[in-house]
Short mmCIF file of C-alpha atoms in Angstrom, two decimals:
data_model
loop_
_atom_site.label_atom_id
_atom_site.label_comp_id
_atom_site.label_asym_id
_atom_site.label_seq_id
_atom_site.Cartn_x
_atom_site.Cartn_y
_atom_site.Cartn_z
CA UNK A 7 13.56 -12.64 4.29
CA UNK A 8 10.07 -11.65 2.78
CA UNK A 9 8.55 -13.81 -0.01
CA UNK A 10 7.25 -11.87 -2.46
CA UNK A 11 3.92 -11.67 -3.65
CA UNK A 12 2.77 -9.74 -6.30
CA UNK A 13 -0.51 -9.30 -6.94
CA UNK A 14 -1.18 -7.33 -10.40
CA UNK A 15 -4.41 -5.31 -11.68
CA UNK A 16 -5.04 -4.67 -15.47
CA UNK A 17 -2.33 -4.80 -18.16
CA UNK A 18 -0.04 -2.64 -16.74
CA UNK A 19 -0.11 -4.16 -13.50
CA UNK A 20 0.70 -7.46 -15.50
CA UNK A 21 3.59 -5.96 -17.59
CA UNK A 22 5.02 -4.78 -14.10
CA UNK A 23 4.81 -7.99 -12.49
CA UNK A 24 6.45 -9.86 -15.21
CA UNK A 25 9.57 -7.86 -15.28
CA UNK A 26 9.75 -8.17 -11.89
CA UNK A 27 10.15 -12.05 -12.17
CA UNK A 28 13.30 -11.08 -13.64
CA UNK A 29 14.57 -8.16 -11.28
CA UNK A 30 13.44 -9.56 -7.93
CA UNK A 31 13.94 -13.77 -6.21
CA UNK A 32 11.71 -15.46 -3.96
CA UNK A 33 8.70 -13.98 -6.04
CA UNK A 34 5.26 -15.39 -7.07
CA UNK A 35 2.78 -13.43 -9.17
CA UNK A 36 -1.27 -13.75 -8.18
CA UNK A 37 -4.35 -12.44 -9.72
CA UNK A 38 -6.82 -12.94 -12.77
CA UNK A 39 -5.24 -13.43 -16.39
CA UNK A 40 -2.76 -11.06 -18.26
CA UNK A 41 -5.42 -9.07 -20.27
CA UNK A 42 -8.24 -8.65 -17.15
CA UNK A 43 -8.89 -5.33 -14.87
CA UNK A 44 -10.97 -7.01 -13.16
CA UNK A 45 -9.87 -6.74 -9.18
CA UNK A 46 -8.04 -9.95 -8.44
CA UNK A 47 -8.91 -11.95 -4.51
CA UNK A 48 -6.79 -9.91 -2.00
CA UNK A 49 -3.81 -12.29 -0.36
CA UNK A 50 -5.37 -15.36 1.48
CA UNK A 51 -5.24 -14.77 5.11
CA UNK A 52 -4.92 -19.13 5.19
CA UNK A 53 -1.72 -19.28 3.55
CA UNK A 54 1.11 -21.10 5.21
CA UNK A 55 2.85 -18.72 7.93
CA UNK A 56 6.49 -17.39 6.87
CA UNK A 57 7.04 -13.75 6.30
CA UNK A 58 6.06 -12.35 3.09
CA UNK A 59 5.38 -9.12 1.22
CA UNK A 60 2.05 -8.10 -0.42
CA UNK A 61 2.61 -6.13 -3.22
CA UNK A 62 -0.30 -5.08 -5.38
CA UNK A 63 0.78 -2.92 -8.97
CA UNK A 64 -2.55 -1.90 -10.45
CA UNK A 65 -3.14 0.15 -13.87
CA UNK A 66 -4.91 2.99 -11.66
CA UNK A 67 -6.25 3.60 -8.21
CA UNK A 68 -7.82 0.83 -6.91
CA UNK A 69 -9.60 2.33 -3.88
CA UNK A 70 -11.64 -0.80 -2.15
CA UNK A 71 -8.44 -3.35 -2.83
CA UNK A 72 -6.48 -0.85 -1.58
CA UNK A 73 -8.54 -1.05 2.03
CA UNK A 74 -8.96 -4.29 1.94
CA UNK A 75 -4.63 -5.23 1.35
CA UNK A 76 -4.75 -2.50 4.48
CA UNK A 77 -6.81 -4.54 6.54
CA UNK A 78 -4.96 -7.76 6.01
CA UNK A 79 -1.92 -6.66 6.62
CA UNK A 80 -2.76 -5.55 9.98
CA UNK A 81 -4.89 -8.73 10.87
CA UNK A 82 -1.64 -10.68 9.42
CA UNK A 83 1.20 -8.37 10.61
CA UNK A 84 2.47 -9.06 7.56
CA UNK A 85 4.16 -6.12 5.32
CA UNK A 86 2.54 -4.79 2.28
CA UNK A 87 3.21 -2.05 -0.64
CA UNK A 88 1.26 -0.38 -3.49
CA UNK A 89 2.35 0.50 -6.73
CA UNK A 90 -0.14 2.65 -8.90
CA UNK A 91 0.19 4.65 -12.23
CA UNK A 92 -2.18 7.74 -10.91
CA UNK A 93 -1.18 9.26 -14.11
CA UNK A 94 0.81 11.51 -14.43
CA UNK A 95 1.96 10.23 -11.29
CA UNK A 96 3.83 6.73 -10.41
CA UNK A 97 3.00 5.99 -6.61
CA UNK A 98 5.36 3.60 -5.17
CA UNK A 99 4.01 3.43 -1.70
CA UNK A 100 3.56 4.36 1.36
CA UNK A 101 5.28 0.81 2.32
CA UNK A 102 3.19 -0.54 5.62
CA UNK A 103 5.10 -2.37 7.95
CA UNK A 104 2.75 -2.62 10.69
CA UNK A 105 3.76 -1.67 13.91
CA UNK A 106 6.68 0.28 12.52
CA UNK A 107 4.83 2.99 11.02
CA UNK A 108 1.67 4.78 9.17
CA UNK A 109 -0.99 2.41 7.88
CA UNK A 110 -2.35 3.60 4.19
CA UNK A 111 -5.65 4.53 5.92
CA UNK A 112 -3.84 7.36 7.46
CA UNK A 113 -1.73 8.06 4.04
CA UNK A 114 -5.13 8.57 2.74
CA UNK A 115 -6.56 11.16 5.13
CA UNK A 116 -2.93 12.60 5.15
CA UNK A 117 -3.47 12.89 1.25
CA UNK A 118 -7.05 14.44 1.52
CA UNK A 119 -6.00 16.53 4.38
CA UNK A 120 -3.90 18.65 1.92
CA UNK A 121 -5.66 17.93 -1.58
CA UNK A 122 -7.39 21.27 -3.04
CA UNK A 123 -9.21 19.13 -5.43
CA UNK A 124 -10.69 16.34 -2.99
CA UNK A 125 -13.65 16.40 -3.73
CA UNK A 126 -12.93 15.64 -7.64
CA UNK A 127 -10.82 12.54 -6.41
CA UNK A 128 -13.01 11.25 -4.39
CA UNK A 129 -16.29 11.32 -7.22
CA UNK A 130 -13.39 9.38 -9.53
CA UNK A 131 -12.10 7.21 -6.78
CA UNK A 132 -16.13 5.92 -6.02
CA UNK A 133 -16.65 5.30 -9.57
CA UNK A 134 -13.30 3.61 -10.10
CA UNK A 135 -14.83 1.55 -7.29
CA UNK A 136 -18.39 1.00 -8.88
CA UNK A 137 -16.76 0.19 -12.30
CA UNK A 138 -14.17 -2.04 -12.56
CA UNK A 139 -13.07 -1.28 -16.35
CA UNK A 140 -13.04 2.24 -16.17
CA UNK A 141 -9.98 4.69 -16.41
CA UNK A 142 -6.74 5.37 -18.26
CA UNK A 143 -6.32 2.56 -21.31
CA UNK A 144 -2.51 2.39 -22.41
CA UNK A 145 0.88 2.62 -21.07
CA UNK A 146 4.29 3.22 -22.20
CA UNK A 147 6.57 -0.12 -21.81
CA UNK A 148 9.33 2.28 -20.65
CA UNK A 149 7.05 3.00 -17.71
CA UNK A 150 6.33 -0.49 -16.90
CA UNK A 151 10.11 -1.02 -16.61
CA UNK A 152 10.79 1.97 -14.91
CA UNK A 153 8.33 0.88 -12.37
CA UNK A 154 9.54 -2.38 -12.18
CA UNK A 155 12.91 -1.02 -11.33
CA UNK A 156 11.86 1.49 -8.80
CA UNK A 157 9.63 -1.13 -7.36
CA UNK A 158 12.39 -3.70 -7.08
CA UNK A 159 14.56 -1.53 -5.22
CA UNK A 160 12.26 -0.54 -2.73
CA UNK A 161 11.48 -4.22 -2.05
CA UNK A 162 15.35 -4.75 -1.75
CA UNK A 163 15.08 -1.95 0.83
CA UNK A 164 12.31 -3.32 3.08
CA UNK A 165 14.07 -6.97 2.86
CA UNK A 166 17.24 -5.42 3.99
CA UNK A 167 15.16 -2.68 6.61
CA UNK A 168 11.54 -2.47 7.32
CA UNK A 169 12.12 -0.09 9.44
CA UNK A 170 13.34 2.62 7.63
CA UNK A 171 11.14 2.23 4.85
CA UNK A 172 8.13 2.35 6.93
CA UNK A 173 5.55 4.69 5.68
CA UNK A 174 7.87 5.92 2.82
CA UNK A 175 6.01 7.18 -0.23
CA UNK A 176 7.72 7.86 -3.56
CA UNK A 177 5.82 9.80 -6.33
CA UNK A 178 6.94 9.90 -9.95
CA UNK A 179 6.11 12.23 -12.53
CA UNK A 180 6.27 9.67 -14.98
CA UNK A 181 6.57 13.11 -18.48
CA UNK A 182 9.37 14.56 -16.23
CA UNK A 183 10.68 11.50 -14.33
CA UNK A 184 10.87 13.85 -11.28
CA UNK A 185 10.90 11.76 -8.03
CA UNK A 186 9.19 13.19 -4.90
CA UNK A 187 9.93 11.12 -1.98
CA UNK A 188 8.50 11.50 2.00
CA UNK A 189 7.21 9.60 4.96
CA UNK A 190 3.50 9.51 6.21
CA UNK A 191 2.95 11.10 9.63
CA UNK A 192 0.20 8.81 11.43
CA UNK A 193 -3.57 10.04 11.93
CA UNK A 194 -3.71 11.32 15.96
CA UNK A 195 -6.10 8.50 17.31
CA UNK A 196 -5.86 5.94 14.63
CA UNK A 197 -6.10 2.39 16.39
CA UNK A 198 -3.82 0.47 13.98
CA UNK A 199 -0.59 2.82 13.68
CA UNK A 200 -1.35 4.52 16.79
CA UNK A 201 -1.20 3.09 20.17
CA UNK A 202 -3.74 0.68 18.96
CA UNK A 203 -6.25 1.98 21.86
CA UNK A 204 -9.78 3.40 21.59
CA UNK A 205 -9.49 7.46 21.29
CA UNK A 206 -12.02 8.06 23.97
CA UNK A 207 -10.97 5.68 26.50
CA UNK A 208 -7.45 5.69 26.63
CA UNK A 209 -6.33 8.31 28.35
CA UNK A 210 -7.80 6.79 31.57
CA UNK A 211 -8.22 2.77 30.67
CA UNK A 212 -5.02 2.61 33.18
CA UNK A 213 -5.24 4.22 35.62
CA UNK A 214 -7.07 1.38 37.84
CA UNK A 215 -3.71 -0.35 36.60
CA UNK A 216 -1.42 2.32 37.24
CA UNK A 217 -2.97 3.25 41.23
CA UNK A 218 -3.61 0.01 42.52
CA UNK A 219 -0.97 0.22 44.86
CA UNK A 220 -2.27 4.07 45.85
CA UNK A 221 -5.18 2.50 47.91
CA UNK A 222 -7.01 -0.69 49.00
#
């Protein structure tokens, strides 16, 4: 069973996280005080061993946090999952399980990959990244409970099987409440969802290995 940890980012990240308290057990909320945006400490690496789930519910994209939750999950092996209002959209996801599926590095080249205006998201995502108070102000409560809801049943999900959540992304349209729902195909040559071998060398690193026996 995972221990939950949720780490919020701005006010709605806060109003999530509290509602949570009441929808989800084995939870403990991190981060800087109710009213910041400031970008809270990612999960300490240090913390006692036990399996656990990093969640992190911000008020908008939070592009370096979102590399850096990557990066410990895959030094940890522990499982992780964001949850961010991209208005219009609610993004519940991918959920990273690693070694069971697509890292969110590879979400986000999957995402760029097919986004006609990537160029425009990346300009906001770099100054989302430069200024920590900048973006969206306000949010419905009915959205902070809706995404406490959808949030708390995905974590029942990956508690009950990480497998088959891995790499599942759910997207919201929070006007319509239309729910889009997929699963990230992994990045050909990424080393952490991949084989978790250098591109250039692996096709041969073996073979020593494999024709040892061949000849002395």
């Amino acid at each position: 069973m995972y221990h939950l940890i949720v780490t919020p980012v701005g006010p709605f990240g806060y109003a999530v996280a509290e509602r949570l308290r009441d929808l989800c057990h084995d939870i403990e909320v991190a981060g800087a005080p109710a009213g910041s945006v400031a970008p809270p400490p990612v999960p300490d690496p240090e913390r006692p061993s036990g399996p656990r789930l990093n969640l992190l519910v911000a008020w908008r994209r939070v592009p370096l946090m979102e590399r850096e939750f990557d990066e410990e999950s895959f030094r940890s092996g522990q499982p992780w999952l964001p949850v961010v209002l991209d208005h219009p959209v609610l993004e519940i996801g991918p959920v990273v399980v690693p070694g069971a599926g697509a890292c969110h590095g590879c979400y986000l080249r999957r995402r760029t990959q097919h986004d006609p205006a990537r160029a425009v998201r990346a300009a906001v995502e770099n100054h989302y990244d430069s200024d920590a108070v900048a973006g969206p102000a306000g949010y419905l409560p009915s959205t902070a409970l809706f995404a406490a809801a959808a949030a708390a049943d995905v974590v029942d999900r990956l508690r009950n099987s990480p497998e088959d959540e891995a790499g599942r992304v759910r997207q919201i349209d929070v006007p319509t409440q239309q729910v889009r729902s997929g699963r990230v195909v992994g990045v050909h040559g990424c080393p952490r969802c991949g084989l978790g071998r250098p591109e250039a060398t692996r096709s041969y690193e073996r073979l020593p290995e494999l024709l040892s026996g061949v000849w002395k």
